[in-house]
């Protein structure tokens, strides 16, 4: 009997349905316990609303939530993510090409990355205005350095024997880059891209606390907190969590297709 249970658990863990079952069961359990505790000990809704109230608020506010999603995620986070990660990737190649840039740009990038978002966001809002452009600028500042560092490190991963082999084939720098070094660097590049997915959404939401038009996740959260509308706040948090998880999942899916050859992507 015990052996059969172990075999069933092993098969379940290796299947796609099994991989989804465990986190789903865990999430449903948390929601049930949350609902039971809040209603059982009668926690006021202004402190912590039950999941059922949040779900009702979410279903009743879909047009508002969609408008906030487009403003914050599509315009602010996604635009800043593309600009920040794309520019970091190109500059990483330039740094790899020039030791002078490596000595000059990396310390500057490290300094910029250490600046607190709570201090830089108001400045960027004043520079770029109160619409989504300033939020995208904050996202660019947040995602640029993690992407830069990971890409630069990835481009260094080839060993001397591999580089010597390319030289023996009389390969140019660009041929060696595209046929050897970039493929080897892909796991590092995608690591930077995955880190940036969470930073992008966080940066866009936080930036909206310092000035925004009458829409956006950060604007809605700050406004509803002042009005004690905690059910709407949690509805926005839910949309943000789902958006961030799907964004991360899409990048991870693309990584699996691109770096299928890497040991980390092989099934055990």
Short mmCIF file of C-alpha atoms in Angstrom, two decimals:
data_model
loop_
_atom_site.label_atom_id
_atom_site.label_comp_id
_atom_site.label_asym_id
_atom_site.label_seq_id
_atom_site.Cartn_x
_atom_site.Cartn_y
_atom_site.Cartn_z
CA UNK A 1 0.00 0.00 0.00
CA UNK A 2 2.75 2.42 0.97
CA UNK A 3 4.73 1.56 -2.16
CA UNK A 4 1.68 2.27 -4.34
CA UNK A 5 1.21 5.66 -2.72
CA UNK A 6 4.86 6.55 -3.30
CA UNK A 7 4.61 5.51 -6.97
CA UNK A 8 1.41 7.54 -7.42
CA UNK A 9 3.03 10.59 -5.82
CA UNK A 10 6.11 10.19 -8.03
CA UNK A 11 4.00 9.94 -11.21
CA UNK A 12 1.85 12.91 -10.12
CA UNK A 13 4.93 15.06 -9.46
CA UNK A 14 6.36 14.35 -12.93
CA UNK A 15 3.21 15.12 -14.93
CA UNK A 16 2.12 18.60 -15.93
CA UNK A 17 -1.19 18.17 -14.11
CA UNK A 18 0.67 17.09 -11.01
CA UNK A 19 2.90 20.14 -11.08
CA UNK A 20 -0.20 22.37 -11.21
CA UNK A 21 -2.18 20.37 -8.65
CA UNK A 22 0.06 21.00 -5.65
CA UNK A 23 0.27 24.83 -5.88
CA UNK A 24 -3.44 25.01 -6.75
CA UNK A 25 -4.36 22.93 -3.71
CA UNK A 26 -2.07 25.04 -1.55
CA UNK A 27 -3.61 28.29 -2.83
CA UNK A 28 -7.20 27.07 -2.36
CA UNK A 29 -6.33 25.99 1.20
CA UNK A 30 -4.99 29.45 2.00
CA UNK A 31 -8.16 31.10 0.65
CA UNK A 32 -10.43 28.75 2.63
CA UNK A 33 -8.49 29.34 5.86
CA UNK A 34 -8.45 33.10 5.18
CA UNK A 35 -12.23 33.15 4.64
CA UNK A 36 -12.90 31.04 7.71
CA UNK A 37 -10.68 33.04 10.05
CA UNK A 38 -11.94 36.44 8.90
CA UNK A 39 -15.58 35.43 9.28
CA UNK A 40 -15.02 33.28 12.35
CA UNK A 41 -13.35 35.95 14.47
CA UNK A 42 -15.29 38.77 12.75
CA UNK A 43 -12.34 40.80 11.46
CA UNK A 44 -13.58 44.25 10.27
CA UNK A 45 -13.59 44.63 6.48
CA UNK A 46 -11.52 47.82 6.76
CA UNK A 47 -8.70 45.70 8.21
CA UNK A 48 -8.92 42.53 6.13
CA UNK A 49 -11.87 41.71 3.85
CA UNK A 50 -12.66 38.04 3.15
CA UNK A 51 -11.74 36.57 -0.26
CA UNK A 52 -15.44 36.34 -1.20
CA UNK A 53 -15.88 40.11 -0.76
CA UNK A 54 -12.74 40.74 -2.81
CA UNK A 55 -14.05 38.46 -5.57
CA UNK A 56 -17.38 40.33 -5.63
CA UNK A 57 -15.62 43.68 -5.79
CA UNK A 58 -13.38 42.39 -8.56
CA UNK A 59 -16.29 41.17 -10.68
CA UNK A 60 -18.18 44.45 -10.20
CA UNK A 61 -15.17 46.65 -11.10
CA UNK A 62 -13.81 44.94 -14.21
CA UNK A 63 -13.95 48.09 -16.43
CA UNK A 64 -12.00 50.12 -13.84
CA UNK A 65 -9.52 47.32 -13.23
CA UNK A 66 -8.96 46.90 -16.97
CA UNK A 67 -8.28 50.63 -17.39
CA UNK A 68 -5.83 50.54 -14.48
CA UNK A 69 -4.16 47.43 -15.90
CA UNK A 70 -3.60 49.06 -19.31
CA UNK A 71 -2.27 52.25 -17.72
CA UNK A 72 0.12 50.59 -15.28
CA UNK A 73 1.14 47.29 -16.83
CA UNK A 74 0.87 47.76 -20.59
CA UNK A 75 1.93 51.40 -20.87
CA UNK A 76 4.20 51.79 -17.86
CA UNK A 77 5.68 48.44 -16.86
CA UNK A 78 5.83 46.69 -20.25
CA UNK A 79 7.16 49.72 -22.14
CA UNK A 80 9.83 50.37 -19.52
CA UNK A 81 10.69 46.67 -19.43
CA UNK A 82 11.29 46.52 -23.18
CA UNK A 83 13.32 49.74 -23.27
CA UNK A 84 15.34 48.95 -20.13
CA UNK A 85 16.14 45.32 -20.94
CA UNK A 86 16.77 46.04 -24.63
CA UNK A 87 19.18 48.89 -23.93
CA UNK A 88 20.92 46.89 -21.18
CA UNK A 89 21.44 44.00 -23.60
CA UNK A 90 22.97 46.26 -26.27
CA UNK A 91 25.19 48.07 -23.77
CA UNK A 92 26.34 44.72 -22.35
CA UNK A 93 27.59 43.77 -25.81
CA UNK A 94 29.34 47.14 -26.07
CA UNK A 95 30.93 46.59 -22.65
CA UNK A 96 32.05 43.12 -23.71
CA UNK A 97 33.59 44.65 -26.82
CA UNK A 98 35.39 47.43 -24.92
CA UNK A 99 37.27 46.91 -21.62
CA UNK A 100 37.26 50.71 -21.19
CA UNK A 101 33.45 50.74 -21.08
CA UNK A 102 33.49 47.81 -18.68
CA UNK A 103 35.65 49.74 -16.22
CA UNK A 104 33.60 52.92 -16.65
CA UNK A 105 29.96 51.90 -17.05
CA UNK A 106 29.61 49.05 -14.58
CA UNK A 107 30.49 51.17 -11.50
CA UNK A 108 28.09 53.88 -12.69
CA UNK A 109 25.38 51.28 -13.24
CA UNK A 110 26.01 49.86 -9.78
CA UNK A 111 25.62 53.35 -8.31
CA UNK A 112 22.34 53.97 -10.17
CA UNK A 113 20.98 50.58 -9.10
CA UNK A 114 21.69 51.44 -5.45
CA UNK A 115 19.55 54.59 -5.60
CA UNK A 116 16.26 54.04 -3.72
CA UNK A 117 13.14 54.10 -5.89
CA UNK A 118 11.38 56.15 -3.23
CA UNK A 119 13.84 58.95 -3.99
CA UNK A 120 14.21 58.65 -7.75
CA UNK A 121 10.51 58.16 -8.60
CA UNK A 122 9.39 61.72 -7.65
CA UNK A 123 12.28 63.20 -9.65
CA UNK A 124 11.45 61.17 -12.76
CA UNK A 125 7.77 62.08 -12.40
CA UNK A 126 8.74 65.76 -12.42
CA UNK A 127 11.00 65.24 -15.44
CA UNK A 128 8.67 63.16 -17.61
CA UNK A 129 5.23 64.29 -16.44
CA UNK A 130 2.41 62.61 -14.59
CA UNK A 131 1.33 60.21 -17.34
CA UNK A 132 2.74 56.73 -18.04
CA UNK A 133 6.00 58.07 -19.51
CA UNK A 134 7.45 58.79 -16.07
CA UNK A 135 6.41 55.34 -14.83
CA UNK A 136 8.18 53.75 -17.79
CA UNK A 137 11.28 55.81 -16.94
CA UNK A 138 11.23 54.47 -13.36
CA UNK A 139 10.92 50.92 -14.70
CA UNK A 140 13.86 51.47 -17.06
CA UNK A 141 15.99 52.61 -14.11
CA UNK A 142 14.99 49.54 -12.08
CA UNK A 143 15.42 46.78 -14.68
CA UNK A 144 18.48 48.12 -16.48
CA UNK A 145 21.23 47.10 -14.07
CA UNK A 146 20.07 43.51 -13.27
CA UNK A 147 19.77 42.84 -16.99
CA UNK A 148 23.16 44.44 -17.69
CA UNK A 149 25.03 42.47 -15.02
CA UNK A 150 23.50 39.12 -16.01
CA UNK A 151 24.22 39.64 -19.71
CA UNK A 152 27.82 40.74 -19.11
CA UNK A 153 28.39 37.72 -16.87
CA UNK A 154 26.83 35.40 -19.43
CA UNK A 155 29.09 36.66 -22.19
CA UNK A 156 32.08 35.62 -20.05
CA UNK A 157 30.93 32.02 -19.60
CA UNK A 158 32.73 30.47 -22.57
CA UNK A 159 35.99 28.76 -21.67
CA UNK A 160 39.38 29.26 -23.30
CA UNK A 161 39.17 26.05 -25.35
CA UNK A 162 35.91 27.13 -26.98
CA UNK A 163 37.28 30.58 -27.81
CA UNK A 164 40.49 29.09 -29.20
CA UNK A 165 38.44 26.76 -31.40
CA UNK A 166 36.53 29.72 -32.88
CA UNK A 167 39.83 31.51 -33.52
CA UNK A 168 41.19 28.44 -35.27
CA UNK A 169 38.20 28.70 -37.62
CA UNK A 170 39.17 32.35 -38.29
CA UNK A 171 35.84 33.51 -36.85
CA UNK A 172 35.37 37.25 -36.43
CA UNK A 173 34.19 38.82 -33.18
CA UNK A 174 30.59 38.95 -34.39
CA UNK A 175 30.64 35.38 -35.69
CA UNK A 176 32.00 34.19 -32.37
CA UNK A 177 29.41 36.29 -30.55
CA UNK A 178 26.37 35.00 -32.41
CA UNK A 179 27.44 31.37 -32.86
CA UNK A 180 29.11 30.70 -29.51
CA UNK A 181 28.96 33.34 -26.81
CA UNK A 182 25.35 34.50 -27.06
CA UNK A 183 23.93 30.96 -27.02
CA UNK A 184 26.05 30.19 -23.94
CA UNK A 185 24.91 33.46 -22.33
CA UNK A 186 21.18 32.81 -22.87
CA UNK A 187 20.53 31.28 -19.41
CA UNK A 188 22.05 34.40 -17.83
CA UNK A 189 20.10 36.70 -20.16
CA UNK A 190 16.82 35.02 -19.27
CA UNK A 191 17.72 35.14 -15.60
CA UNK A 192 17.96 38.92 -15.93
CA UNK A 193 14.70 39.03 -17.90
CA UNK A 194 12.87 37.05 -15.21
CA UNK A 195 14.18 39.25 -12.41
CA UNK A 196 13.10 42.31 -14.37
CA UNK A 197 9.50 41.06 -14.74
CA UNK A 198 8.81 41.56 -11.04
CA UNK A 199 10.83 44.76 -10.76
CA UNK A 200 8.97 46.32 -13.70
CA UNK A 201 5.51 45.98 -12.19
CA UNK A 202 6.68 47.05 -8.73
CA UNK A 203 8.40 50.12 -10.17
CA UNK A 204 5.37 51.18 -12.22
CA UNK A 205 2.98 50.84 -9.26
CA UNK A 206 5.24 52.64 -6.79
CA UNK A 207 5.88 55.47 -9.27
CA UNK A 208 2.12 56.13 -9.49
CA UNK A 209 2.06 57.01 -5.79
CA UNK A 210 4.03 60.16 -6.64
CA UNK A 211 1.77 61.50 -9.36
CA UNK A 212 -0.58 59.95 -11.86
CA UNK A 213 -3.67 60.72 -13.90
CA UNK A 214 -6.95 59.41 -12.49
CA UNK A 215 -6.19 55.82 -13.43
CA UNK A 216 -3.57 53.18 -12.70
CA UNK A 217 -3.02 50.50 -10.08
CA UNK A 218 -0.86 52.63 -7.83
CA UNK A 219 -3.26 55.57 -8.08
CA UNK A 220 -6.25 53.35 -7.28
CA UNK A 221 -4.54 51.69 -4.33
CA UNK A 222 -3.50 54.99 -2.73
CA UNK A 223 -6.94 56.51 -3.33
CA UNK A 224 -8.92 53.55 -2.00
CA UNK A 225 -6.72 53.24 1.08
CA UNK A 226 -7.64 56.83 1.92
CA UNK A 227 -11.32 55.96 1.47
CA UNK A 228 -10.96 52.69 3.46
CA UNK A 229 -12.02 50.72 0.39
CA UNK A 230 -9.84 47.73 1.24
CA UNK A 231 -11.83 45.37 -0.98
CA UNK A 232 -10.86 47.45 -4.02
CA UNK A 233 -7.25 47.61 -2.84
CA UNK A 234 -7.11 43.82 -2.64
CA UNK A 235 -8.79 43.54 -6.04
CA UNK A 236 -5.99 45.68 -7.53
CA UNK A 237 -3.39 43.61 -5.69
CA UNK A 238 -4.95 40.45 -7.11
CA UNK A 239 -4.80 41.78 -10.67
CA UNK A 240 -1.20 42.88 -10.14
CA UNK A 241 -0.23 39.46 -8.74
CA UNK A 242 -1.89 37.60 -11.60
CA UNK A 243 -0.33 39.92 -14.20
CA UNK A 244 3.14 39.59 -12.70
CA UNK A 245 2.87 35.80 -12.45
CA UNK A 246 1.69 35.45 -16.05
CA UNK A 247 4.44 37.80 -17.25
CA UNK A 248 7.06 35.75 -15.43
CA UNK A 249 5.53 32.54 -16.76
CA UNK A 250 5.66 33.75 -20.36
CA UNK A 251 9.34 34.68 -20.04
CA UNK A 252 10.09 31.32 -18.38
CA UNK A 253 8.23 29.51 -21.17
CA UNK A 254 10.26 31.32 -23.84
CA UNK A 255 13.43 30.52 -21.89
CA UNK A 256 12.55 26.82 -21.90
CA UNK A 257 12.10 26.86 -25.68
CA UNK A 258 15.29 28.83 -26.36
CA UNK A 259 17.60 27.11 -23.84
CA UNK A 260 16.19 23.58 -24.15
CA UNK A 261 19.74 22.28 -24.42
CA UNK A 262 20.81 23.64 -21.01
CA UNK A 263 21.00 21.13 -18.10
CA UNK A 264 18.61 23.26 -16.01
CA UNK A 265 15.84 22.67 -18.58
CA UNK A 266 16.17 18.92 -18.80
CA UNK A 267 13.58 16.82 -17.06
CA UNK A 268 14.86 14.78 -14.19
#
